[in-house]
mmCIF file of C-alpha atoms and ligand atoms in Angstrom:
data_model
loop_
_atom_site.group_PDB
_atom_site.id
_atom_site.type_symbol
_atom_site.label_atom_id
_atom_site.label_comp_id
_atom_site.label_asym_id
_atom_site.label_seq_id
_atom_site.Cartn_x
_atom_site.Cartn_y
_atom_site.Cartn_z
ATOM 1 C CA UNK A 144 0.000 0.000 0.000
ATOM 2 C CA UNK A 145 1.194 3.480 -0.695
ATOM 3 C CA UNK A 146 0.373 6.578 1.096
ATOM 4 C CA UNK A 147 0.868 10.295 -0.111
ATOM 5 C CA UNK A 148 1.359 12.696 2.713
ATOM 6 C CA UNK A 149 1.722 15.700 3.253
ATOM 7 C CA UNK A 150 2.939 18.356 5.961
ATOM 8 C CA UNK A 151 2.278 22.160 6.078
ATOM 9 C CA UNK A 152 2.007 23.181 10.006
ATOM 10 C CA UNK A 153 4.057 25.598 9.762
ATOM 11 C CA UNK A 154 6.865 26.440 7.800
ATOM 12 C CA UNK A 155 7.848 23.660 6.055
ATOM 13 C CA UNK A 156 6.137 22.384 2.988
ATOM 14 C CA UNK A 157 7.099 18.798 2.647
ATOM 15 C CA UNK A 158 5.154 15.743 0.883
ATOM 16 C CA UNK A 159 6.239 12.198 1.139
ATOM 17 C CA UNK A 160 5.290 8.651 -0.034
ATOM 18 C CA UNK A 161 5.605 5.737 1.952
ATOM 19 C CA UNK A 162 5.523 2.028 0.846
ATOM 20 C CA UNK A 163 3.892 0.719 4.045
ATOM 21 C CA UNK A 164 6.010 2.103 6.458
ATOM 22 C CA UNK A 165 9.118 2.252 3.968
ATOM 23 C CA UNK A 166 9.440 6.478 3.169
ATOM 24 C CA UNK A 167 10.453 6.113 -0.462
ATOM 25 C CA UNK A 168 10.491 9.908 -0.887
ATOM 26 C CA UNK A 169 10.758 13.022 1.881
ATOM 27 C CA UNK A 170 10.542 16.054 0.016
ATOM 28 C CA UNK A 171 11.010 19.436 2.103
ATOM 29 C CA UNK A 172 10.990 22.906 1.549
ATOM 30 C CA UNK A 173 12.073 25.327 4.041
ATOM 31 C CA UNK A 174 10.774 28.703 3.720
ATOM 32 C CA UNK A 175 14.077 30.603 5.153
ATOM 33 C CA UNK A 176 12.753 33.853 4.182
ATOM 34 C CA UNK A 177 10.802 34.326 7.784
ATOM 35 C CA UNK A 178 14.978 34.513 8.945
ATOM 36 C CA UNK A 179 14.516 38.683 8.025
ATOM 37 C CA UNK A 180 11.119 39.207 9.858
ATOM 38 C CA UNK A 181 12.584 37.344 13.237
ATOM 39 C CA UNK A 182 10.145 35.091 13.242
ATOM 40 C CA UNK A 183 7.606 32.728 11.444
ATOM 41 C CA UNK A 184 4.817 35.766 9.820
ATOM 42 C CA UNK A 185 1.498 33.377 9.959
ATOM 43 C CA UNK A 186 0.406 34.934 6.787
ATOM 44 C CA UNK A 187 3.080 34.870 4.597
ATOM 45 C CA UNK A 188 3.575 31.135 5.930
ATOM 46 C CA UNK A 189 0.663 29.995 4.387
ATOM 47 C CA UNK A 190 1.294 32.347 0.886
ATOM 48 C CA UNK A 191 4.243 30.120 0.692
ATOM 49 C CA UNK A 192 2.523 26.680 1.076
ATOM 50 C CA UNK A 193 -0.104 27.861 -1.295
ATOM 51 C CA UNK A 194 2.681 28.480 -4.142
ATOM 52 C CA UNK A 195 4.532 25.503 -3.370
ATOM 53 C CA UNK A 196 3.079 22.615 -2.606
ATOM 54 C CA UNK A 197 1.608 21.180 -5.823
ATOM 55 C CA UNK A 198 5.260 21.435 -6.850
ATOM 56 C CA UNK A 199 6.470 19.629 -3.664
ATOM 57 C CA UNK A 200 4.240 17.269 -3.934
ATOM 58 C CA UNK A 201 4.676 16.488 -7.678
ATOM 59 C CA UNK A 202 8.686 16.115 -6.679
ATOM 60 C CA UNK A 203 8.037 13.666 -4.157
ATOM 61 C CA UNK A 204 5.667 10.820 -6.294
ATOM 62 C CA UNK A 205 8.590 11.156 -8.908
ATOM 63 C CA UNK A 206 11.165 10.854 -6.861
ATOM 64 C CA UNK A 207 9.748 7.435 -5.306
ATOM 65 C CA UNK A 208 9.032 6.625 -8.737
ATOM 66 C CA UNK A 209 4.943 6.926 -8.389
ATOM 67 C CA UNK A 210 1.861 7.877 -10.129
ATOM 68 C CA UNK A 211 -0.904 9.636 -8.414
ATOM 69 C CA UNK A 212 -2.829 5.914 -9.480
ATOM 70 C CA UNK A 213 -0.983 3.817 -7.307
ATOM 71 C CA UNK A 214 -1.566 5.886 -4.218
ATOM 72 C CA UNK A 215 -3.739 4.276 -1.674
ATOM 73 C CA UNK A 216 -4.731 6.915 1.254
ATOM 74 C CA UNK A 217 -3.444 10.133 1.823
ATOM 75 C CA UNK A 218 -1.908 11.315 4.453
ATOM 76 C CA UNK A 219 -2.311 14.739 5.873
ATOM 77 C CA UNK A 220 -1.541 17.538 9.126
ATOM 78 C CA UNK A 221 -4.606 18.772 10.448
ATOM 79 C CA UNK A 222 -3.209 19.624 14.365
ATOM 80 C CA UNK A 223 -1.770 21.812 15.292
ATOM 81 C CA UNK A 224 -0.016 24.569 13.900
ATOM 82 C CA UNK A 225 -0.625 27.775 12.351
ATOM 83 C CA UNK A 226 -4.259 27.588 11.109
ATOM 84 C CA UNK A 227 -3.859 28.960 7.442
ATOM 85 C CA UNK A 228 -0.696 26.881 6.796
ATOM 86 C CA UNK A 229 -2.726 23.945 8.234
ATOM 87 C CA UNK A 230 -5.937 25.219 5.917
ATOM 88 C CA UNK A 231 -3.082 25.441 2.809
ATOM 89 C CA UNK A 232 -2.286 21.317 3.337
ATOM 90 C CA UNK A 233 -5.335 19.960 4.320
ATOM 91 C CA UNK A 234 -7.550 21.732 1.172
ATOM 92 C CA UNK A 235 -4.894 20.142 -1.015
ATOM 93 C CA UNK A 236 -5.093 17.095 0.372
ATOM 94 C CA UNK A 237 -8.657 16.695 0.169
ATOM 95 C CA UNK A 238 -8.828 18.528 -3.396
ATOM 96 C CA UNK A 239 -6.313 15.262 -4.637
ATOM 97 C CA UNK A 240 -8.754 13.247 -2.558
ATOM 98 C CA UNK A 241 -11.935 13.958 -4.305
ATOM 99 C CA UNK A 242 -10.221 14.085 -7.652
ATOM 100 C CA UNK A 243 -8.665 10.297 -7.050
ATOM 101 C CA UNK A 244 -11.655 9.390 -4.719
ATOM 102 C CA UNK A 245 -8.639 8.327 -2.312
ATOM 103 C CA UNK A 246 -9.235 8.070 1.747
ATOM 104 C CA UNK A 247 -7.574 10.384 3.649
ATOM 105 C CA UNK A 248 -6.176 9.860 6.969
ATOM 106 C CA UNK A 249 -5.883 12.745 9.200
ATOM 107 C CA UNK A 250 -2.808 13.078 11.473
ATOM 108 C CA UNK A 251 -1.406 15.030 14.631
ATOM 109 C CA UNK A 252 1.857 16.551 14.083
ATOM 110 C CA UNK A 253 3.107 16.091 17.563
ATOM 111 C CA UNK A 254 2.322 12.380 17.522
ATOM 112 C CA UNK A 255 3.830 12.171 13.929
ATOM 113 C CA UNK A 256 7.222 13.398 15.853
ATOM 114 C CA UNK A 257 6.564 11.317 18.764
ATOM 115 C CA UNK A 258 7.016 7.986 16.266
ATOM 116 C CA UNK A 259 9.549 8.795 13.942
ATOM 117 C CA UNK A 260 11.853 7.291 15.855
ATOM 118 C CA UNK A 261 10.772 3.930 14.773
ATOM 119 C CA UNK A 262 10.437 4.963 10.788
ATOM 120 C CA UNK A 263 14.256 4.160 10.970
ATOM 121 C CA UNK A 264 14.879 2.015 13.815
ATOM 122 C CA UNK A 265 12.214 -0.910 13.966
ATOM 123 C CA UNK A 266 13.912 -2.653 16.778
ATOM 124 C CA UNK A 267 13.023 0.045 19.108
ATOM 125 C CA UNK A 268 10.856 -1.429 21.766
ATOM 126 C CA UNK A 269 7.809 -0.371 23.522
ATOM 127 C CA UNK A 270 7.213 1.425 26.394
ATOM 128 C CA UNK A 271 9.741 4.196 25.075
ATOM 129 C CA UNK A 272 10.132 7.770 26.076
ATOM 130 C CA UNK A 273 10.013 10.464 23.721
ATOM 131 C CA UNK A 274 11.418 13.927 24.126
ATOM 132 C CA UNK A 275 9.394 16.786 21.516
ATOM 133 C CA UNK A 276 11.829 19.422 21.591
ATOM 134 C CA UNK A 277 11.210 22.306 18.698
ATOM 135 C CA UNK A 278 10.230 25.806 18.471
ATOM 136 C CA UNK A 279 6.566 25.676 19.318
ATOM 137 C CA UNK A 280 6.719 22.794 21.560
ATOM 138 C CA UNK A 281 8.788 20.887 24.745
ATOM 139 C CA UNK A 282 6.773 17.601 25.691
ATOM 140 C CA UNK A 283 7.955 14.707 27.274
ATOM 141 C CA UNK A 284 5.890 11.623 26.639
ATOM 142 C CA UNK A 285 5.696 7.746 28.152
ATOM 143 C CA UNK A 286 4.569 6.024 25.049
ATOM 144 C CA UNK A 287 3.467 2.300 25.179
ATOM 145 C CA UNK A 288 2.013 1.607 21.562
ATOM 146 C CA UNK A 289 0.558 3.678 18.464
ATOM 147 C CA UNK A 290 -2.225 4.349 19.852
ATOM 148 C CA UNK A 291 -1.460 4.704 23.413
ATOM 149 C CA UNK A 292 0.491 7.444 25.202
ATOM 150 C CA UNK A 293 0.604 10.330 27.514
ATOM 151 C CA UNK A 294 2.605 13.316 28.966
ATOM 152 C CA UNK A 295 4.576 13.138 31.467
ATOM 153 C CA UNK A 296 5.467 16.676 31.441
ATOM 154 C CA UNK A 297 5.467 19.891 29.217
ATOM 155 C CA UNK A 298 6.941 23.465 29.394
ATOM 156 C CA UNK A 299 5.229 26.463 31.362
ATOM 157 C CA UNK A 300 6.302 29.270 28.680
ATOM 158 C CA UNK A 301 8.360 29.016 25.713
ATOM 159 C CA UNK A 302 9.511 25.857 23.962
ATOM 160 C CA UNK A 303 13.307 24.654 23.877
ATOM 161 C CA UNK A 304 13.849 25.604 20.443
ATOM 162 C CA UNK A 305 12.072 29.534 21.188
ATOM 163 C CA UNK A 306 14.846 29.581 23.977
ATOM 164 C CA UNK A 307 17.489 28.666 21.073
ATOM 165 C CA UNK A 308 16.134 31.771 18.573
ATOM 166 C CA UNK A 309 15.247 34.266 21.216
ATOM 167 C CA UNK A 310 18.772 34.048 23.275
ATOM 168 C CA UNK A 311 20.468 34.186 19.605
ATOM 169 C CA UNK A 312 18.577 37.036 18.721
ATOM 170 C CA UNK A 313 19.812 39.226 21.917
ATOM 171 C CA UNK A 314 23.037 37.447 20.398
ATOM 172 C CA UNK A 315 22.113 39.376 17.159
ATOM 173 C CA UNK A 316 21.535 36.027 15.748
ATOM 174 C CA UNK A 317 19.916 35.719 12.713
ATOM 175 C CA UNK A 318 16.399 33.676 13.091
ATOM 176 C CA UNK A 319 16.410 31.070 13.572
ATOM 177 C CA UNK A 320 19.042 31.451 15.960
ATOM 178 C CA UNK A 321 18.815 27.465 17.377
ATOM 179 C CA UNK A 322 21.658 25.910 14.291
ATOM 180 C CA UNK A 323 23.567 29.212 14.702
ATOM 181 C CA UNK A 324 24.518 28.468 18.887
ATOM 182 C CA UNK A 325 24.979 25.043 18.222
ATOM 183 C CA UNK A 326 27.800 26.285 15.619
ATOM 184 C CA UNK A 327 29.100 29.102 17.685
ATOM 185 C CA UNK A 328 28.713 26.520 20.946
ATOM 186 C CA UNK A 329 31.159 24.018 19.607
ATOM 187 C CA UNK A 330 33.979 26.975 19.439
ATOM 188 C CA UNK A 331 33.304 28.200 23.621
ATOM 189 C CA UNK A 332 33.462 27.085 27.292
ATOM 190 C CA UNK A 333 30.005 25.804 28.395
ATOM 191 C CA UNK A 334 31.592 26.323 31.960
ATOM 192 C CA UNK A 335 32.371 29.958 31.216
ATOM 193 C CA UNK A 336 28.919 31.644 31.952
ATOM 194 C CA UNK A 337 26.471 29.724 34.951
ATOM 195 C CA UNK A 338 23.035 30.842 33.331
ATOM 196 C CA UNK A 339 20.158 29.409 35.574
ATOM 197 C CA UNK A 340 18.717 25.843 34.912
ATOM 198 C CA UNK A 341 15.303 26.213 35.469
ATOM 199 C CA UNK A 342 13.220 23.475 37.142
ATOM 200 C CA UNK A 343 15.659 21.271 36.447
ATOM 201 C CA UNK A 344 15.130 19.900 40.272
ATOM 202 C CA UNK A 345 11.773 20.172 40.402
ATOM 203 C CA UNK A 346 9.348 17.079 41.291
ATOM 204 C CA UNK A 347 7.355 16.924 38.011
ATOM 205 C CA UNK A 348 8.750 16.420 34.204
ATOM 206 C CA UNK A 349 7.771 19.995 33.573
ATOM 207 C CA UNK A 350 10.093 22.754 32.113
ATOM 208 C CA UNK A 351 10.334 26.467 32.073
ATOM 209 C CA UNK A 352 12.591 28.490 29.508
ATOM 210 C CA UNK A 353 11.793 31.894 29.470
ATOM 211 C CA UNK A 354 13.514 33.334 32.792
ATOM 212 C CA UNK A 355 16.847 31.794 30.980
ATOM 213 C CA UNK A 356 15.933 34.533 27.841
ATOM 214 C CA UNK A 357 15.878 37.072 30.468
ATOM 215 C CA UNK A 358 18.691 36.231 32.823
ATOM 216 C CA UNK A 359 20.997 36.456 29.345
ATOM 217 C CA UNK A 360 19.418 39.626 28.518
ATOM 218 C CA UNK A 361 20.314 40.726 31.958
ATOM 219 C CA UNK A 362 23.685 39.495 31.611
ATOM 220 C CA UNK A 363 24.189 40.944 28.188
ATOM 221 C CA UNK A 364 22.671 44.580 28.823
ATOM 222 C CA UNK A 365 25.097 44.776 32.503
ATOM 223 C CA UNK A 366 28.280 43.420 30.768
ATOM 224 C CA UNK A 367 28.045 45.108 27.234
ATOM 225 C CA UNK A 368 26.882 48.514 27.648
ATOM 226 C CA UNK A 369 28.283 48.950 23.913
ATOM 227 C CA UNK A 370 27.837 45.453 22.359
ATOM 228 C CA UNK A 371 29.442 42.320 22.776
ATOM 229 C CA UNK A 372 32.618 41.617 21.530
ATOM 230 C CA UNK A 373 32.437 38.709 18.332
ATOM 231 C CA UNK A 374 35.476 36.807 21.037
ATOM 232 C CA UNK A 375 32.738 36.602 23.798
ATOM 233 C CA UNK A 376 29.751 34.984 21.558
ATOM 234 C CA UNK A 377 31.404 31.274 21.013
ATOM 235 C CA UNK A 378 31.177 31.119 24.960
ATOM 236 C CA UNK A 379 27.975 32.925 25.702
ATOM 237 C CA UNK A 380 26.293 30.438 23.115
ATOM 238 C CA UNK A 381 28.252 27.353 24.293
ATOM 239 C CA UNK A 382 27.096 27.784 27.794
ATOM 240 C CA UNK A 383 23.347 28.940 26.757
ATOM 241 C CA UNK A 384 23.236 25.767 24.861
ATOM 242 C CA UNK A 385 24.824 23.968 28.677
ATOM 243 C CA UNK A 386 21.817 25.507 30.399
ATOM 244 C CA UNK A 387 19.119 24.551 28.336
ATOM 245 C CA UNK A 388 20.614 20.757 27.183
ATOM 246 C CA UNK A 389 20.993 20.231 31.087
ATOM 247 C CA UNK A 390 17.666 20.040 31.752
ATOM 248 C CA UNK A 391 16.102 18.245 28.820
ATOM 249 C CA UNK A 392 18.843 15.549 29.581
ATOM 250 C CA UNK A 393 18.147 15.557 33.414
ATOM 251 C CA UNK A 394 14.258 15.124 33.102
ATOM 252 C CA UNK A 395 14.680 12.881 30.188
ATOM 253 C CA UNK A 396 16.712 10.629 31.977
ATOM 254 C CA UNK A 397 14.716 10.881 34.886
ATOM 255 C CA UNK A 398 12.042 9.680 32.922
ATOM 256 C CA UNK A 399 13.570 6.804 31.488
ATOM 257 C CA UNK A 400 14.478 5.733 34.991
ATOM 258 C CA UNK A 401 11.298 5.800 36.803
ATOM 259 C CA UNK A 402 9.461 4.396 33.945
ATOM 260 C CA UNK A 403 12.110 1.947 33.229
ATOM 261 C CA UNK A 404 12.518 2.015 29.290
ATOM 262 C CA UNK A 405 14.995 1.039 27.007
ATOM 263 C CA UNK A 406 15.051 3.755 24.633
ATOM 264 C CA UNK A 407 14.613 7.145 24.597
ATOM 265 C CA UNK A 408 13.712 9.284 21.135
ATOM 266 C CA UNK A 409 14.345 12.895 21.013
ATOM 267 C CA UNK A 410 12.776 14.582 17.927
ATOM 268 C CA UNK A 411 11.803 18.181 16.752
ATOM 269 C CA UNK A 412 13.899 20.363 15.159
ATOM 270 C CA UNK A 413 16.053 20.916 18.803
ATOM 271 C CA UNK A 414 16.842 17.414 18.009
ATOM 272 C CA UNK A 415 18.893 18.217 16.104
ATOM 273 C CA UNK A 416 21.239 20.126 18.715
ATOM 274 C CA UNK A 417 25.061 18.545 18.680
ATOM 275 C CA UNK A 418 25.277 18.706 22.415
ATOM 276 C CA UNK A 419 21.572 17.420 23.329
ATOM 277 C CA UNK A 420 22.768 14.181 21.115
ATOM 278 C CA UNK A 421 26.433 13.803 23.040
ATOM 279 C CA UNK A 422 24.957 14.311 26.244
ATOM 280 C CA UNK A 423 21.695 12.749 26.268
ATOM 281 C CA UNK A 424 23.620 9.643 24.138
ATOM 282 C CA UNK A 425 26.208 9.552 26.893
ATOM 283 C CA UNK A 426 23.935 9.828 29.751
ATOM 284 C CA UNK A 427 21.962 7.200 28.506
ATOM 285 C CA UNK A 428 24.192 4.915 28.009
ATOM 286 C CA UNK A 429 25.790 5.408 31.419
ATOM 287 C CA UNK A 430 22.761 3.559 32.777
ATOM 288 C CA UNK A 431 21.962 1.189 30.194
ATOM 289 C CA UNK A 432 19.639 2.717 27.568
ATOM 290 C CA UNK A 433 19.723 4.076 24.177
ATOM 291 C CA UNK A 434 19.111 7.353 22.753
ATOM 292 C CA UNK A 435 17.494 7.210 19.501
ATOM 293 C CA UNK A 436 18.274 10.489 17.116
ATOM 294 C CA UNK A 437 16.303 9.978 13.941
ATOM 295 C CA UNK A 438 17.810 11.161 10.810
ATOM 296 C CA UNK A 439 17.642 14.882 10.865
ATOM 297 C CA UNK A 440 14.827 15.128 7.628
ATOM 298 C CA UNK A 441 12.888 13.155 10.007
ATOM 299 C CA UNK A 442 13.657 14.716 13.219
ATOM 300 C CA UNK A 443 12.690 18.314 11.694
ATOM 301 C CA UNK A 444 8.777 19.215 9.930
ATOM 302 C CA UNK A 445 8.370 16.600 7.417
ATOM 303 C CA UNK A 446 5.838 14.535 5.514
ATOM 304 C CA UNK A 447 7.243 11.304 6.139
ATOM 305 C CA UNK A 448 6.662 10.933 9.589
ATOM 306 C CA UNK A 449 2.742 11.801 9.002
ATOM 307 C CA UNK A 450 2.539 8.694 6.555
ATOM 308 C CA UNK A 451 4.300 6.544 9.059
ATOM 309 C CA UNK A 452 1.515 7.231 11.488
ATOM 310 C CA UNK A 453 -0.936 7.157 8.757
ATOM 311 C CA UNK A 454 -0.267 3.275 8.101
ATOM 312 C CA UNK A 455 -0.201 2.842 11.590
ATOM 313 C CA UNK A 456 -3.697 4.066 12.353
ATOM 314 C CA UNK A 457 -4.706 2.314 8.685
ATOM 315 C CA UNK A 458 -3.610 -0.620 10.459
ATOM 316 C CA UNK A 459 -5.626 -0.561 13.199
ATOM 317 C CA UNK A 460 -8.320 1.092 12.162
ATOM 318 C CA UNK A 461 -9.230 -0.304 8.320
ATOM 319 C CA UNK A 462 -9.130 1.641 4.973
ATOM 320 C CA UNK A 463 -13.016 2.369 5.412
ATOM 321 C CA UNK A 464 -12.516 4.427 8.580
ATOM 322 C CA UNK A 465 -10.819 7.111 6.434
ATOM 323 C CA UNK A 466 -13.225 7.654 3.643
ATOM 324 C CA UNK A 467 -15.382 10.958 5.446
ATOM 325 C CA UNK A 468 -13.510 14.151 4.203
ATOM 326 C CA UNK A 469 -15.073 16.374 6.573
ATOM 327 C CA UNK A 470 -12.461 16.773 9.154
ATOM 328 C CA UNK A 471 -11.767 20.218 9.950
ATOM 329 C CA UNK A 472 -7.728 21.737 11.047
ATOM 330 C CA UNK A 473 -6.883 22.666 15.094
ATOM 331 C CA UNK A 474 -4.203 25.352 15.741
ATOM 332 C CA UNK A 475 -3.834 23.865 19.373
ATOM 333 C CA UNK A 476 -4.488 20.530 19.827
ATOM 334 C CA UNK A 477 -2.180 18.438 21.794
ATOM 335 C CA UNK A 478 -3.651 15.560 23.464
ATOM 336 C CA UNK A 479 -2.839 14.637 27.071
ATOM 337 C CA UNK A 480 -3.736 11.054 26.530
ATOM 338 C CA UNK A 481 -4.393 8.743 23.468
HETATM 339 O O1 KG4 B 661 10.489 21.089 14.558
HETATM 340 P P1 KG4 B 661 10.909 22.357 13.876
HETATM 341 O O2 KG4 B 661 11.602 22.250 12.538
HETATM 342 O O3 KG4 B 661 9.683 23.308 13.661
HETATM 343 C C1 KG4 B 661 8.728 23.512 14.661
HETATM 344 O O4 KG4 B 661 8.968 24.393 15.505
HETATM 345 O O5 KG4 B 661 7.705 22.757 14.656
HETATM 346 O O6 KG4 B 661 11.848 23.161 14.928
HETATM 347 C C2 KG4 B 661 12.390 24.427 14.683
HETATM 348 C C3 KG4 B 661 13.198 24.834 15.893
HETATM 349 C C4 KG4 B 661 13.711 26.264 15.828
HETATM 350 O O7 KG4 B 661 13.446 26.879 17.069
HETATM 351 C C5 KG4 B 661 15.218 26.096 15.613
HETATM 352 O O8 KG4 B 661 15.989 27.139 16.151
HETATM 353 C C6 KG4 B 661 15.464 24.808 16.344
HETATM 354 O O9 KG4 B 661 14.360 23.990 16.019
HETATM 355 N N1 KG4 B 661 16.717 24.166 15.891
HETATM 356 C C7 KG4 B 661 17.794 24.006 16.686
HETATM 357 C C8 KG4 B 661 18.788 23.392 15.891
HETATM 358 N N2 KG4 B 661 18.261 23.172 14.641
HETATM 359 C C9 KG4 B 661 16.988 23.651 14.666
HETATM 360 N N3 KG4 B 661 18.008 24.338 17.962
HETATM 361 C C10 KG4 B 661 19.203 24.050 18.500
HETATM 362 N N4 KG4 B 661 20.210 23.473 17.796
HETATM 363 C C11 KG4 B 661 20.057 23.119 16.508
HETATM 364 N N5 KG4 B 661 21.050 22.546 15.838
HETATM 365 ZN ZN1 ZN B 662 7.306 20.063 14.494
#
C-alpha cells in the first residue's frame, strides 16, 4: 500500500510517499525567508505553502518513482499549527482526494514526531520515552504503543527551540538562531557563563525556559553597555546551549528511569542540537539505555513521519474508517492522553 502525505504546520512544505512504512520519498521545503522578519509571519507562511506545494508534492511521487494511481490513502496535518498553513495542506489534500476518490487519513503533528523514531529504527521497543523538543513545543511523553500514550510533562512558557532563537537574537543572531549556537557553541566554554537551569530539580517532568531569555538579557545589557565583543559569543552560546541541554537531559533521563525504558527518542527540530545528542547519548548509556536520534529530515517538519503514522492508524483502524472528508484543522491541539 502506498500513502501520499503531506505536511504544512508551519513552515515547512514537505510531501512524502511511503511504501507501508518504507518512506520512499521526503521532500522538504524550508521557507528561510521568515529569517529577516525574526520570526515565522502566519500569513506569509501559508502564501508560501499555497505556491509551493503542488510542486512539492509532484517532486516527491517522482522521486519514489509513483503515479498519483498507485496511491492508496493520503496522508495529511490537520493539528496543530498555524491555522492557514494547516488550511493550505489539508484543502490540497482533500482537493487530490476527491479528484482520485482516495481516503484520507488525518494526522497530529506532535504524535507524527513522537514515532519517527521507529520509521528508521524498527527494533526500538515499547514502552519508550520520547522527548518533543522544537520551536513551538517541549513535551515529554511515556509512550506504550501507536495508539497509546501520555505526557509526562510539558513546558510552562516558551519551547526549547524559542529559547534557542530568542537568546540568539539578543546574540544578534539571525532567526532562527537554534543551528547558529549550536555552531558558535562548539567553538566556547560551556563552563564559562552559569546561566540558571530552570526546574531542572523540580518534582514533576515539567520545564520552564523563558527566565533563561531574560537572565541572558540581563547578563548581556550589565556586561556590554556597547555590544558584545564577536570573542565573547562562542562562549555565551556554548554555555546557553549547557543551560538549556541540562535540563532536557536531566528530566529525560529521569524519565527513562522511573518508567524503566529502554530507549529514549528525542525529535523536533532541537533534536537536532550537537550537544543534546552527546549528552543525552552519553547519559543514557551510562545507565543502560539508548538514545534514539532519527535522521535529521525526520527529526525536523516533514511529511514522512505523518505517513508513518498514517499506516499505523490504517492498520488498526481499516481503509473504510478514512473515507469521510469532513475533518476540519486545530491550531492547538495536543492531546494529554491517546
Ligand atoms: O520542529 P521544527 O523544525 O519546527 C517547529 O517548531 O515545529 O523546529 C524548529 C526549531 C527552531 O526553534 C530552531 O531554532 C530549532 O528547532 N533548531 C535548533 C537546531 N536546529 C533547529 N536548535 C538548536 N540546535 C540546533 N542545531
Ligand atoms: Zn514540528
Amino acid at each position: 500500500m502506498k500513502i501520499l502525505a503531506i505536511e504544512s504546520s508551519c513552515d515547512e512544505t514537505s510531501a512524502s510517499v511511503l511504501d507501508n512504512t518504507q518512506v520512499l520519498s521526503n521532500v522538504i521545503s524550508s521557507q528561510i525567508f521568515h529569517g529577516k522578519y525574526g520570526g515565522v509571519v502566519p500569513e506569509l507562511a501559508s502564501r508560501a505553502h499555497n505556491q509551493i506545494i503542488s510542486q512539492v508534492t509532484l517532486e516527491s511521487l517522482e522521486k519514489a518513482n509513483t503515479t498519483i494511481d498507485e496511491i492508496t490513502a493520503i496522508a495529511v496535518t490537520t493539528e496543530p499549527g498555524l491555522i492557514g498553513s494547516l488550511i493550505v495542506g489539508s484543502n490540497f489534500a482533500k482537493g487530490l482526494a476527491i479528484k482520485y476518490n482516495l481516503p484520507i487519513v488525518p494526522i497530529n503533528h506532535i504524535e507524527g514526531h513522537l514515532f519517527s523514531g521507529c520509521i528508521e529504527d524498527p527494533e526500538i521497543e515499547f514502552p519508550f520515552i520520547t522527548l518533543v523538543v522544537s520551536g513551538g513545543h517541549t513535551v515529554l511523553f511515556y509512550v506504550e504503543s501507536y495508539n497509546k500514550y501520555s505526557i509526562l510533562g510539558l513546558t510552562k512558557d516558551d519551547a526549547a527551540g524559542e529559547a534557542f532563537d530568542k537568546t540568539a537574537k539578543l546574540l544578534g543572531l539571525t532567526y532562527p538562531g537554534g543551528p547558529l549556537i549550536d555552531k558558535f557553541a562548539k567553538l566556547g566554554n560551556p563552563a564559562k557563563y552559569d546561566f540558571p537551569r530552570y526546574m531542572m530539580h523540580s518534582p514533576d517532568y515539567n520545564f520552564s525556559f523563558s527566565g533563561l531569555k531574560t537572565s541572558v538579557r540581563y547578563y548581556v545589557q550589565k556586561t556590554y553597555p556597547n555590544g558584545i565583543p564577536e570573542e565573547d559569543i562562542p562562549d555565551i552560546c556554548a554555555s546557553v546551549q549547557a543551560a538549556i541541554v541540562d535540563v532536557l537531559v536531566f528530566k529525560a533521563i529521569k524519565a527513562a528511569k522511573e518508567y524503566k525504558v529502554k530507549h529514549i527518542v528525542i525529535a523536533g527540530g532541537v533534536s537536532a542540537n550537537s550537544g543534546l545528542r552527546i549528552k543525552l547519548a552519553d547519559a543514557a548509556e551510562k545507565i543502560g539505555k539508548k538514545m534514539v536520534a532519527p535522521n535529521m529530515s525526520l527529526c525536523m517538519d516533514n511529511a514522512a513521519m505523518i505517513g508513518f503514522l498514517a499506516q499505523k492508524r490504517i492498520e488498526e483502524k481499516g481503509l473504510d474508517s478514512f473515507k469521510n472528508l469532513n475533518f476540519t484543522v486545530n491550531s492547538t491541539a495536543l492531546r494529554a492522553k491517546r
